[in-house]
Amino acid sequence: MALMAGIIYALTSLFLGLCAGLSAPRNHPANEVTLLDSRSVQGDLAWVASPTEGGWEEVSIMDEKNIPIRTYQVCNVMEPNQNNWLRTHWIRRGPAQRIYIEIKFTLRDCNSLPGVIGTCKETFNLYYLESDSDNERYAHESHFAKIDTVAADESFTQVDIGDRIMKLNTEVRDVGVQSHTGFYLAFQDVGACIALVSVHVFYKKCPLAVRNLAQFPDTVTGADTSSLVEVRGSCVNHSEEQEIPKMYCGADGEWLVPIGNCLCNPGYEERNEQCQVCKVGYYRSLSSDGGCRKCPLHSYSMKEGATSCDCDKGYYRSETDPAAMPCTRPPSAPHNLISNVNETSVLLEWSAPLSSGGRGDLAYNVVCKQCVRDTQRCMPCGDDVRYSPQRLSLRSTRVSVHQLQAHTNYTFQIWAVNGVSKHSPSLEQAVSVTLTTNQAAPSTVMMVQSKDIIRDTLSLFWDEPDKPNGVILEYEVKYYEKDQNERSYRIVKTTSRSADIKDLTPLTSYVFHVRARTAAGYGEFSAPFEFSTNTVAAPVVGGVMSSAVLLLLVAGCVVVLLLILIITFIITKRRSKYSKTKQAEEKNLQPGVRIYVDPFTYEDPNQAIREFAKEINTSCIKIEKVIGIGEFGEVCSGRLKLPGKREICVAIKTLKAGFTEQQRLDFLSEASVIGQFDHPNIIHLEGVVTKCKPVMIITEYMENSSLDMFLRKNDGRFTVIQLVGILRGMASGMKYLSDMSYVHRDLAARNILVNSNLVCKVSDFGMSRVLEDEPEGAYTTRGGKIPIRWTAPEAITYRKFTSASDVWSYGIVMWEVMSYGERPYWDMSNQDVIKAIEEGYRLPPPMECPLALHQLMLECWMRERADRPKFSQIVNMLDKLIRNPATLKRTAGDASRPHPSTLRHAPSEGSAPSLGSVDEWLKIIGLEQYGENFSTAGFCSLESVLPMSHEDLAKMGISCSAHQRKILSSVQELLSGMHHRQDTKVPV
Ligand code: AMP
């Protein structure tokens, strides 16, 4: 007993020391829920011990901080068969399904105790009993189930006590408790020396957790050590489920394998596992976006939690713009709109707008309006107008518009558009141009039909072309036998939409094409249409026919048929020849001829200026340098940039200060004249400035200035063909003027301007200069100044200025051109010139001038103005020469261009070489058709024609008096030429 008491003492005192290492009730991990903690109990534990005496004993000890803790001790090591029970009070299970029992205890090493062998144990047993209530009656030891036998990992000896070494054991056991609401635990001692220092009973839970914005509640672990409890999470505030959030609660109270997630609602962002509201000035538009973002450029948010930002005033967002994109604006208008009219098509080109509005979806729309001339009335263009590549949503900065109506005013607007244009459509986004389409040939005849087919006649009819593009002047039907070569066609012309095609071969297939013509020329031929003629109807004589008569008839028919075929063949040949030459002529057809209006016939000449000349704003003009002096002031070169047009070089004629109203009108009259013309060989008027000073006339710029100077500068540098090209251009311009009934009166190389492409343009249309300002002008007996050397005799003598007198002047210009700017008649006085012309003398061919050209000059200088060629004929003749350069080879050698001092003048009008034949001579004077008449009449050499008279010619069958005159005057020249050669000097 004394040993026992000693041991107990030792244990007790030991605990004082041992427990110094124990802290007061500790904080348990978050995943443990305590059901019982012996150390946290205030006062006695009052567990039930059995036997009540000599078994387990409750002992209070102090821990290191002097806080009392309860322990149970037993140490009956000396006596055998110990069975000491200690039972806890009833413990409520709560939600627990498996409980954990953590026991801290000390145990005395049996070896360290003398005389206890056989009775001393080093283990104790742990039991439990489930029950629904604290009913001690039923808590009998035999009802308890064993959890485990608990052995100490560490035991201690007397020496340890002396050294105050603590050997505290901690053992944890667990057991499933599911059937009742509570349980008891029991500790069975079978003879060990033990102190239960603390008993901590708990269950485990997975504590509340937030994963992927889903909240998972406190979850008690499952009953098995391996069981996983599946838990569904719920989205945190201001978030929404993206994928069902789930997690597993493991038996150890740890969460495992989070699945699914939630996302913060728009206007909120994830921060610290919560959804926090976006601040003012920030936004979050989609739950899938990252965090809140600052409002993009040109936008703002006034409240917290914005899902998008509002655009600043004047800025917009299209439906498809993402919220992160800055707010944008409609683009500014395109600029530099340039139009290029080609008949009934227009090419529009422009530059991109200066501001795209901050977007990348810039496109262009074209608006086409057809406008009534001189009014503001416009209506949208019809559906038949074609746009290439398209009308709307154009990405490129050009579009060509086709199938417009000819000679019609159109306004085109080019709109720059982007994704936000519809929010603020304003005219500032468009640029427009107004233009007039040109004349155009009619469109193709689409359908040709036939009616009334009889054996040799077909009646055709057709519809007017879809786009006549003007008044249809006539139709042309081209046809040929299907089996024949297409080139042997025939042509029939008609002004109606039908034609009877006669003289066809019966029983034959024909191919027909029809085309229409307006003033602008022919349209395309239609597609081929094929029709066949019928058989010949057999005549019936008295009902019965003898075989002999029948035979005769058949033979007769065959003969007639053969005859028809032969005649048709001949006619076809002739017609095809006719039609080809005719066609060639038709090709030269000019657009509808207008008549020139004299501005001085206007009561108010200002009205004529307004009508024929466009007023130009001075801001469009840039004057660069002075290039000449005109009658009214300086002539400058400069640049003109009209809205919607390319910048071009221009000549600017100015009216010097201090002018009278009459001078102003005289000056501007030139613009009223040029403004009426539109031809590549007539100087082109760009417009006038009349509303501010200086008053100006703006024309196209001709880089090489006046033709006379240009030729002098380039003496001998051009080929004959180039010179003829120059002449041809001038003739074409003059033809245009004469077609308009305009008489120039001062045609001279000095009044022709040359551009950088060597294109010559007739200029100098001032009204007063013919009378006053012409440098070459000389007063005639009838008053008024006239450029004598260039003027036809009838104009000098009785002021008969006509297109025929212009033809005379043209002949002089030809001479100027071929002599590279030589002065006509050199230094002869005006009076001498008048006299020489009167006596029949004409300028000789310039050096190396082709005879054919000199011949043309001579024709221009025919005394009788009716005998002079028309400008249209001159154009044709020059064209022929250009086409057959060989005809330009023959020159008059260097017999011409005498030095002025020698005063040698070659005779004119048929200055034919004495060496030539009659045929050559006739060819030179352009009457080669009479070659046969001469040879038949026996005139074989030039000498033989010299004594000819009117009667001789009439007898030879040359009855046209103009031709007779031409031949006889050429004969005269031949005669004088012979004298000239004999005398070498012929006085004027
Ligand atoms: P004008 O008053 O028409 O005789 O012009 C006087 C001079 O200015 C001419 O001789 C030319 O040298 C020059 N000039 C006139 N118009 C033009 C033009 N369109 N282009 C180039 N130079 C011109």
PDB file of C-alpha atoms in Angstrom, residues 392-602:
ATOM      1  CA  LEU A 392     -23.710  51.362-102.237  1.00  0.00           C
ATOM      2  CA  SER A 393     -21.079  50.396 -99.685  1.00  0.00           C
ATOM      3  CA  LEU A 394     -18.236  51.129-102.060  1.00  0.00           C
ATOM      4  CA  ARG A 395     -14.829  50.525-100.600  1.00  0.00           C
ATOM      5  CA  SER A 396     -12.855  52.104-103.419  1.00  0.00           C
ATOM      6  CA  THR A 397     -12.816  55.807-104.191  1.00  0.00           C
ATOM      7  CA  ARG A 398     -14.035  55.490-107.767  1.00  0.00           C
ATOM      8  CA  VAL A 399     -17.139  54.371-109.506  1.00  0.00           C
ATOM      9  CA  SER A 400     -18.159  54.384-113.107  1.00  0.00           C
ATOM     10  CA  VAL A 401     -21.749  55.075-113.936  1.00  0.00           C
ATOM     11  CA  HIS A 402     -23.146  53.793-117.217  1.00  0.00           C
ATOM     12  CA  GLN A 403     -26.301  53.917-119.262  1.00  0.00           C
ATOM     13  CA  LEU A 404     -27.096  57.508-118.435  1.00  0.00           C
ATOM     14  CA  GLN A 405     -29.205  59.501-120.806  1.00  0.00           C
ATOM     15  CA  ALA A 406     -27.369  61.481-123.424  1.00  0.00           C
ATOM     16  CA  HIS A 407     -27.198  65.261-123.132  1.00  0.00           C
ATOM     17  CA  THR A 408     -28.758  65.312-119.719  1.00  0.00           C
ATOM     18  CA  ASN A 409     -27.882  67.135-116.516  1.00  0.00           C
ATOM     19  CA  TYR A 410     -27.017  64.919-113.601  1.00  0.00           C
ATOM     20  CA  THR A 411     -26.023  65.616-110.048  1.00  0.00           C
ATOM     21  CA  PHE A 412     -23.975  62.961-108.302  1.00  0.00           C
ATOM     22  CA  GLN A 413     -23.474  62.961-104.585  1.00  0.00           C
ATOM     23  CA  ILE A 414     -20.809  60.815-102.998  1.00  0.00           C
ATOM     24  CA  TRP A 415     -21.592  60.096 -99.374  1.00  0.00           C
ATOM     25  CA  ALA A 416     -18.956  58.934 -96.978  1.00  0.00           C
ATOM     26  CA  VAL A 417     -20.613  56.612 -94.503  1.00  0.00           C
ATOM     27  CA  ASN A 418     -19.561  54.500 -91.579  1.00  0.00           C
ATOM     28  CA  GLY A 419     -21.249  52.439 -88.895  1.00  0.00           C
ATOM     29  CA  VAL A 420     -22.568  55.500 -87.073  1.00  0.00           C
ATOM     30  CA  SER A 421     -23.653  57.611 -90.040  1.00  0.00           C
ATOM     31  CA  LYS A 422     -27.302  56.868 -89.483  1.00  0.00           C
ATOM     32  CA  HIS A 423     -27.143  58.606 -86.114  1.00  0.00           C
ATOM     33  CA  SER A 424     -26.248  61.870 -87.692  1.00  0.00           C
ATOM     34  CA  PRO A 425     -26.833  61.986 -91.422  1.00  0.00           C
ATOM     35  CA  SER A 426     -25.852  65.410 -92.582  1.00  0.00           C
ATOM     36  CA  LEU A 427     -25.015  66.884 -95.944  1.00  0.00           C
ATOM     37  CA  GLU A 428     -21.527  67.526 -94.639  1.00  0.00           C
ATOM     38  CA  GLN A 429     -20.807  63.900 -95.317  1.00  0.00           C
ATOM     39  CA  ALA A 430     -21.418  64.270 -99.038  1.00  0.00           C
ATOM     40  CA  VAL A 431     -19.687  65.927-101.914  1.00  0.00           C
ATOM     41  CA  SER A 432     -21.507  66.504-105.147  1.00  0.00           C
ATOM     42  CA  VAL A 433     -20.870  67.286-108.745  1.00  0.00           C
ATOM     43  CA  THR A 434     -23.219  68.394-111.470  1.00  0.00           C
ATOM     44  CA  LEU A 435     -22.474  67.493-115.025  1.00  0.00           C
ATOM     45  CA  THR A 436     -23.979  67.041-118.411  1.00  0.00           C
ATOM     46  CA  THR A 437     -23.577  63.863-120.373  1.00  0.00           C
ATOM     47  CA  ASN A 438     -22.444  64.047-123.946  1.00  0.00           C
ATOM     48  CA  GLN A 439     -24.199  63.126-127.053  1.00  0.00           C
ATOM     49  CA  ALA A 440     -23.926  59.461-127.741  1.00  0.00           C
ATOM     50  CA  ALA A 441     -24.697  57.075-130.468  1.00  0.00           C
ATOM     51  CA  PRO A 442     -27.982  55.226-130.009  1.00  0.00           C
ATOM     52  CA  SER A 443     -28.041  51.845-128.357  1.00  0.00           C
ATOM     53  CA  THR A 444     -28.472  48.671-130.355  1.00  0.00           C
ATOM     54  CA  VAL A 445     -31.711  47.740-132.078  1.00  0.00           C
ATOM     55  CA  MET A 446     -32.751  44.676-130.157  1.00  0.00           C
ATOM     56  CA  MET A 447     -35.348  42.937-132.276  1.00  0.00           C
ATOM     57  CA  VAL A 448     -35.881  42.792-136.027  1.00  0.00           C
ATOM     58  CA  GLN A 449     -38.959  41.023-137.346  1.00  0.00           C
ATOM     59  CA  SER A 450     -40.255  40.302-140.786  1.00  0.00           C
ATOM     60  CA  LYS A 451     -43.749  40.361-142.264  1.00  0.00           C
ATOM     61  CA  ASP A 452     -45.023  39.929-145.807  1.00  0.00           C
ATOM     62  CA  ILE A 453     -42.355  37.728-147.223  1.00  0.00           C
ATOM     63  CA  ILE A 454     -42.896  37.504-150.944  1.00  0.00           C
ATOM     64  CA  ARG A 455     -40.651  35.902-153.434  1.00  0.00           C
ATOM     65  CA  ASP A 456     -38.105  38.707-153.836  1.00  0.00           C
ATOM     66  CA  THR A 457     -39.163  41.187-151.166  1.00  0.00           C
ATOM     67  CA  LEU A 458     -39.003  41.076-147.422  1.00  0.00           C
ATOM     68  CA  SER A 459     -40.715  43.627-145.195  1.00  0.00           C
ATOM     69  CA  LEU A 460     -38.794  44.181-142.016  1.00  0.00           C
ATOM     70  CA  PHE A 461     -39.765  46.166-138.935  1.00  0.00           C
ATOM     71  CA  TRP A 462     -38.094  46.778-135.610  1.00  0.00           C
ATOM     72  CA  ASP A 463     -38.345  48.717-132.354  1.00  0.00           C
ATOM     73  CA  GLU A 464     -36.549  51.919-131.548  1.00  0.00           C
ATOM     74  CA  PRO A 465     -33.335  51.261-129.545  1.00  0.00           C
ATOM     75  CA  ASP A 466     -33.840  51.325-125.768  1.00  0.00           C
ATOM     76  CA  LYS A 467     -31.623  54.344-125.543  1.00  0.00           C
ATOM     77  CA  PRO A 468     -31.956  56.488-128.646  1.00  0.00           C
ATOM     78  CA  ASN A 469     -29.652  59.094-127.015  1.00  0.00           C
ATOM     79  CA  GLY A 470     -31.114  61.798-129.175  1.00  0.00           C
ATOM     80  CA  VAL A 471     -33.340  62.106-132.211  1.00  0.00           C
ATOM     81  CA  ILE A 472     -32.955  59.126-134.523  1.00  0.00           C
ATOM     82  CA  LEU A 473     -32.172  60.513-137.939  1.00  0.00           C
ATOM     83  CA  GLU A 474     -32.255  57.251-139.832  1.00  0.00           C
ATOM     84  CA  TYR A 475     -31.849  53.505-139.695  1.00  0.00           C
ATOM     85  CA  GLU A 476     -29.503  51.457-141.800  1.00  0.00           C
ATOM     86  CA  VAL A 477     -30.262  47.878-142.761  1.00  0.00           C
ATOM     87  CA  LYS A 478     -27.272  45.816-143.785  1.00  0.00           C
ATOM     88  CA  TYR A 479     -28.007  42.464-145.387  1.00  0.00           C
ATOM     89  CA  TYR A 480     -26.345  39.676-147.296  1.00  0.00           C
ATOM     90  CA  GLU A 481     -27.057  36.197-148.462  1.00  0.00           C
ATOM     91  CA  LYS A 482     -26.438  33.779-145.686  1.00  0.00           C
ATOM     92  CA  ASP A 483     -24.264  31.572-147.869  1.00  0.00           C
ATOM     93  CA  GLN A 484     -22.245  34.471-149.232  1.00  0.00           C
ATOM     94  CA  ASN A 485     -19.335  36.241-147.717  1.00  0.00           C
ATOM     95  CA  GLU A 486     -20.493  38.848-145.197  1.00  0.00           C
ATOM     96  CA  ARG A 487     -18.356  41.438-146.928  1.00  0.00           C
ATOM     97  CA  SER A 488     -20.597  41.483-149.990  1.00  0.00           C
ATOM     98  CA  TYR A 489     -23.391  43.146-148.108  1.00  0.00           C
ATOM     99  CA  ARG A 490     -25.945  45.689-149.218  1.00  0.00           C
ATOM    100  CA  ILE A 491     -27.276  48.664-147.338  1.00  0.00           C
ATOM    101  CA  VAL A 492     -30.761  50.177-147.243  1.00  0.00           C
ATOM    102  CA  LYS A 493     -31.452  53.366-145.336  1.00  0.00           C
ATOM    103  CA  THR A 494     -34.795  54.483-143.989  1.00  0.00           C
ATOM    104  CA  THR A 495     -36.096  57.097-141.595  1.00  0.00           C
ATOM    105  CA  SER A 496     -38.911  54.857-140.359  1.00  0.00           C
ATOM    106  CA  ARG A 497     -38.764  51.722-138.257  1.00  0.00           C
ATOM    107  CA  SER A 498     -39.492  49.459-141.211  1.00  0.00           C
ATOM    108  CA  ALA A 499     -38.083  48.762-144.625  1.00  0.00           C
ATOM    109  CA  ASP A 500     -39.041  46.758-147.659  1.00  0.00           C
ATOM    110  CA  ILE A 501     -35.973  44.936-148.870  1.00  0.00           C
ATOM    111  CA  LYS A 502     -36.487  44.330-152.557  1.00  0.00           C
ATOM    112  CA  ASP A 503     -34.742  42.504-155.370  1.00  0.00           C
ATOM    113  CA  LEU A 504     -33.881  39.532-153.248  1.00  0.00           C
ATOM    114  CA  THR A 505     -33.236  36.100-154.714  1.00  0.00           C
ATOM    115  CA  PRO A 506     -36.216  33.840-154.194  1.00  0.00           C
ATOM    116  CA  LEU A 507     -35.809  30.836-151.972  1.00  0.00           C
ATOM    117  CA  THR A 508     -32.719  32.264-150.314  1.00  0.00           C
ATOM    118  CA  SER A 509     -31.784  32.872-146.704  1.00  0.00           C
ATOM    119  CA  TYR A 510     -30.628  36.376-145.865  1.00  0.00           C
ATOM    120  CA  VAL A 511     -28.963  37.793-142.782  1.00  0.00           C
ATOM    121  CA  PHE A 512     -30.047  41.272-141.627  1.00  0.00           C
ATOM    122  CA  HIS A 513     -28.497  43.742-139.202  1.00  0.00           C
ATOM    123  CA  VAL A 514     -30.091  47.082-138.337  1.00  0.00           C
ATOM    124  CA  ARG A 515     -28.519  50.100-136.681  1.00  0.00           C
ATOM    125  CA  ALA A 516     -29.735  53.593-135.849  1.00  0.00           C
ATOM    126  CA  ARG A 517     -28.079  56.958-136.308  1.00  0.00           C
ATOM    127  CA  THR A 518     -28.420  60.195-134.348  1.00  0.00           C
ATOM    128  CA  ALA A 519     -26.479  63.379-134.726  1.00  0.00           C
ATOM    129  CA  ALA A 520     -23.797  61.695-132.651  1.00  0.00           C
ATOM    130  CA  GLY A 521     -23.296  58.952-135.197  1.00  0.00           C
ATOM    131  CA  TYR A 522     -24.232  55.341-135.676  1.00  0.00           C
ATOM    132  CA  GLY A 523     -25.001  52.906-132.938  1.00  0.00           C
ATOM    133  CA  GLU A 524     -23.865  49.299-133.051  1.00  0.00           C
ATOM    134  CA  PHE A 525     -25.419  46.955-135.581  1.00  0.00           C
ATOM    135  CA  SER A 526     -28.025  44.647-134.134  1.00  0.00           C
ATOM    136  CA  ALA A 527     -27.392  40.950-133.779  1.00  0.00           C
ATOM    137  CA  PRO A 528     -27.994  38.994-137.006  1.00  0.00           C
ATOM    138  CA  PHE A 529     -31.585  38.158-137.897  1.00  0.00           C
ATOM    139  CA  GLU A 530     -32.197  35.551-140.562  1.00  0.00           C
ATOM    140  CA  PHE A 531     -35.164  35.433-142.973  1.00  0.00           C
ATOM    141  CA  SER A 532     -35.739  33.549-146.205  1.00  0.00           C
ATOM    142  CA  THR A 533     -37.542  34.564-149.362  1.00  0.00           C
ATOM    143  CA  ASN A 534     -40.334  32.402-150.820  1.00  0.00           C
ATOM    144  CA  THR A 535     -40.540  30.371-153.996  1.00  0.00           C
ATOM    145  CA  VAL A 536     -41.638  31.796-157.354  1.00  0.00           C
ATOM    146  CA  ALA A 537     -45.436  31.392-157.815  1.00  0.00           C
ATOM    147  CA  ALA A 538     -46.142  29.244-160.902  1.00  0.00           C
ATOM    148  CA  PRO A 539     -48.512  30.996-163.332  1.00  0.00           C
ATOM    149  CA  VAL A 540     -51.617  29.044-164.266  1.00  0.00           C
ATOM    150  CA  VAL A 541     -52.868  29.426-167.860  1.00  0.00           C
ATOM    151  CA  GLY A 542     -56.506  28.546-168.518  1.00  0.00           C
ATOM    152  CA  GLY A 543     -56.466  25.671-166.066  1.00  0.00           C
ATOM    153  CA  VAL A 544     -54.872  23.172-168.535  1.00  0.00           C
ATOM    154  CA  MET A 545     -51.383  23.508-169.816  1.00  0.00           C
ATOM    155  CA  SER A 546     -49.769  21.722-172.678  1.00  0.00           C
ATOM    156  CA  SER A 547     -46.410  20.114-171.949  1.00  0.00           C
ATOM    157  CA  ALA A 548     -44.776  22.186-174.676  1.00  0.00           C
ATOM    158  CA  VAL A 549     -46.037  25.395-173.096  1.00  0.00           C
ATOM    159  CA  LEU A 550     -44.901  24.138-169.707  1.00  0.00           C
ATOM    160  CA  LEU A 551     -41.492  23.337-171.084  1.00  0.00           C
ATOM    161  CA  LEU A 552     -41.254  26.790-172.615  1.00  0.00           C
ATOM    162  CA  LEU A 553     -42.299  28.381-169.371  1.00  0.00           C
ATOM    163  CA  VAL A 554     -39.766  26.456-167.349  1.00  0.00           C
ATOM    164  CA  ALA A 555     -37.014  27.336-169.794  1.00  0.00           C
ATOM    165  CA  GLY A 556     -38.143  30.973-169.701  1.00  0.00           C
ATOM    166  CA  CYS A 557     -38.083  30.944-165.915  1.00  0.00           C
ATOM    167  CA  VAL A 558     -34.598  29.510-165.852  1.00  0.00           C
ATOM    168  CA  VAL A 559     -33.399  32.238-168.238  1.00  0.00           C
ATOM    169  CA  VAL A 560     -35.127  34.950-166.146  1.00  0.00           C
ATOM    170  CA  LEU A 561     -33.671  33.507-162.970  1.00  0.00           C
ATOM    171  CA  LEU A 562     -30.211  33.473-164.477  1.00  0.00           C
ATOM    172  CA  LEU A 563     -30.652  37.065-165.616  1.00  0.00           C
ATOM    173  CA  ILE A 564     -31.812  38.077-162.154  1.00  0.00           C
ATOM    174  CA  LEU A 565     -28.813  36.384-160.624  1.00  0.00           C
ATOM    175  CA  ILE A 566     -26.362  38.147-162.954  1.00  0.00           C
ATOM    176  CA  ILE A 567     -28.018  41.541-162.383  1.00  0.00           C
ATOM    177  CA  THR A 568     -28.126  40.957-158.660  1.00  0.00           C
ATOM    178  CA  PHE A 569     -24.471  40.081-158.702  1.00  0.00           C
ATOM    179  CA  ILE A 570     -23.566  43.282-160.558  1.00  0.00           C
ATOM    180  CA  ILE A 571     -25.803  45.412-158.333  1.00  0.00           C
ATOM    181  CA  THR A 572     -24.421  43.764-155.247  1.00  0.00           C
ATOM    182  CA  LYS A 573     -20.909  44.581-156.363  1.00  0.00           C
ATOM    183  CA  ARG A 574     -21.798  48.197-157.070  1.00  0.00           C
ATOM    184  CA  ARG A 575     -23.828  48.648-153.922  1.00  0.00           C
ATOM    185  CA  SER A 576     -21.202  47.161-151.766  1.00  0.00           C
ATOM    186  CA  LYS A 577     -18.768  49.669-153.211  1.00  0.00           C
ATOM    187  CA  TYR A 578     -21.272  52.456-152.701  1.00  0.00           C
ATOM    188  CA  SER A 579     -22.110  51.400-149.197  1.00  0.00           C
ATOM    189  CA  LYS A 580     -18.501  51.243-148.133  1.00  0.00           C
ATOM    190  CA  THR A 581     -17.618  54.719-149.309  1.00  0.00           C
ATOM    191  CA  LYS A 582     -20.867  56.027-147.918  1.00  0.00           C
ATOM    192  CA  GLN A 583     -20.141  54.402-144.612  1.00  0.00           C
ATOM    193  CA  ALA A 584     -16.746  55.961-144.452  1.00  0.00           C
ATOM    194  CA  GLU A 585     -18.330  59.357-144.998  1.00  0.00           C
ATOM    195  CA  GLU A 586     -20.991  58.751-142.397  1.00  0.00           C
ATOM    196  CA  LYS A 587     -18.332  57.988-139.834  1.00  0.00           C
ATOM    197  CA  ASN A 588     -17.178  61.575-140.032  1.00  0.00           C
ATOM    198  CA  LEU A 589     -20.589  62.797-139.111  1.00  0.00           C
ATOM    199  CA  GLN A 590     -20.405  65.464-136.479  1.00  0.00           C
ATOM    200  CA  PRO A 591     -22.796  65.870-133.564  1.00  0.00           C
ATOM    201  CA  GLY A 592     -25.803  68.147-134.099  1.00  0.00           C
ATOM    202  CA  VAL A 593     -24.696  71.471-135.592  1.00  0.00           C
ATOM    203  CA  ARG A 594     -25.433  74.576-133.620  1.00  0.00           C
ATOM    204  CA  ILE A 595     -25.295  78.074-134.995  1.00  0.00           C
ATOM    205  CA  TYR A 596     -23.028  80.700-133.545  1.00  0.00           C
ATOM    206  CA  VAL A 597     -24.766  83.623-131.830  1.00  0.00           C
ATOM    207  CA  ASP A 598     -23.168  87.043-132.123  1.00  0.00           C
ATOM    208  CA  PRO A 599     -22.975  88.390-128.546  1.00  0.00           C
ATOM    209  CA  PHE A 600     -23.477  91.911-129.847  1.00  0.00           C
ATOM    210  CA  THR A 601     -26.936  91.002-131.059  1.00  0.00           C
ATOM    211  CA  TYR A 602     -27.912  90.819-127.389  1.00  0.00           C
TER     212      TYR A 602
END
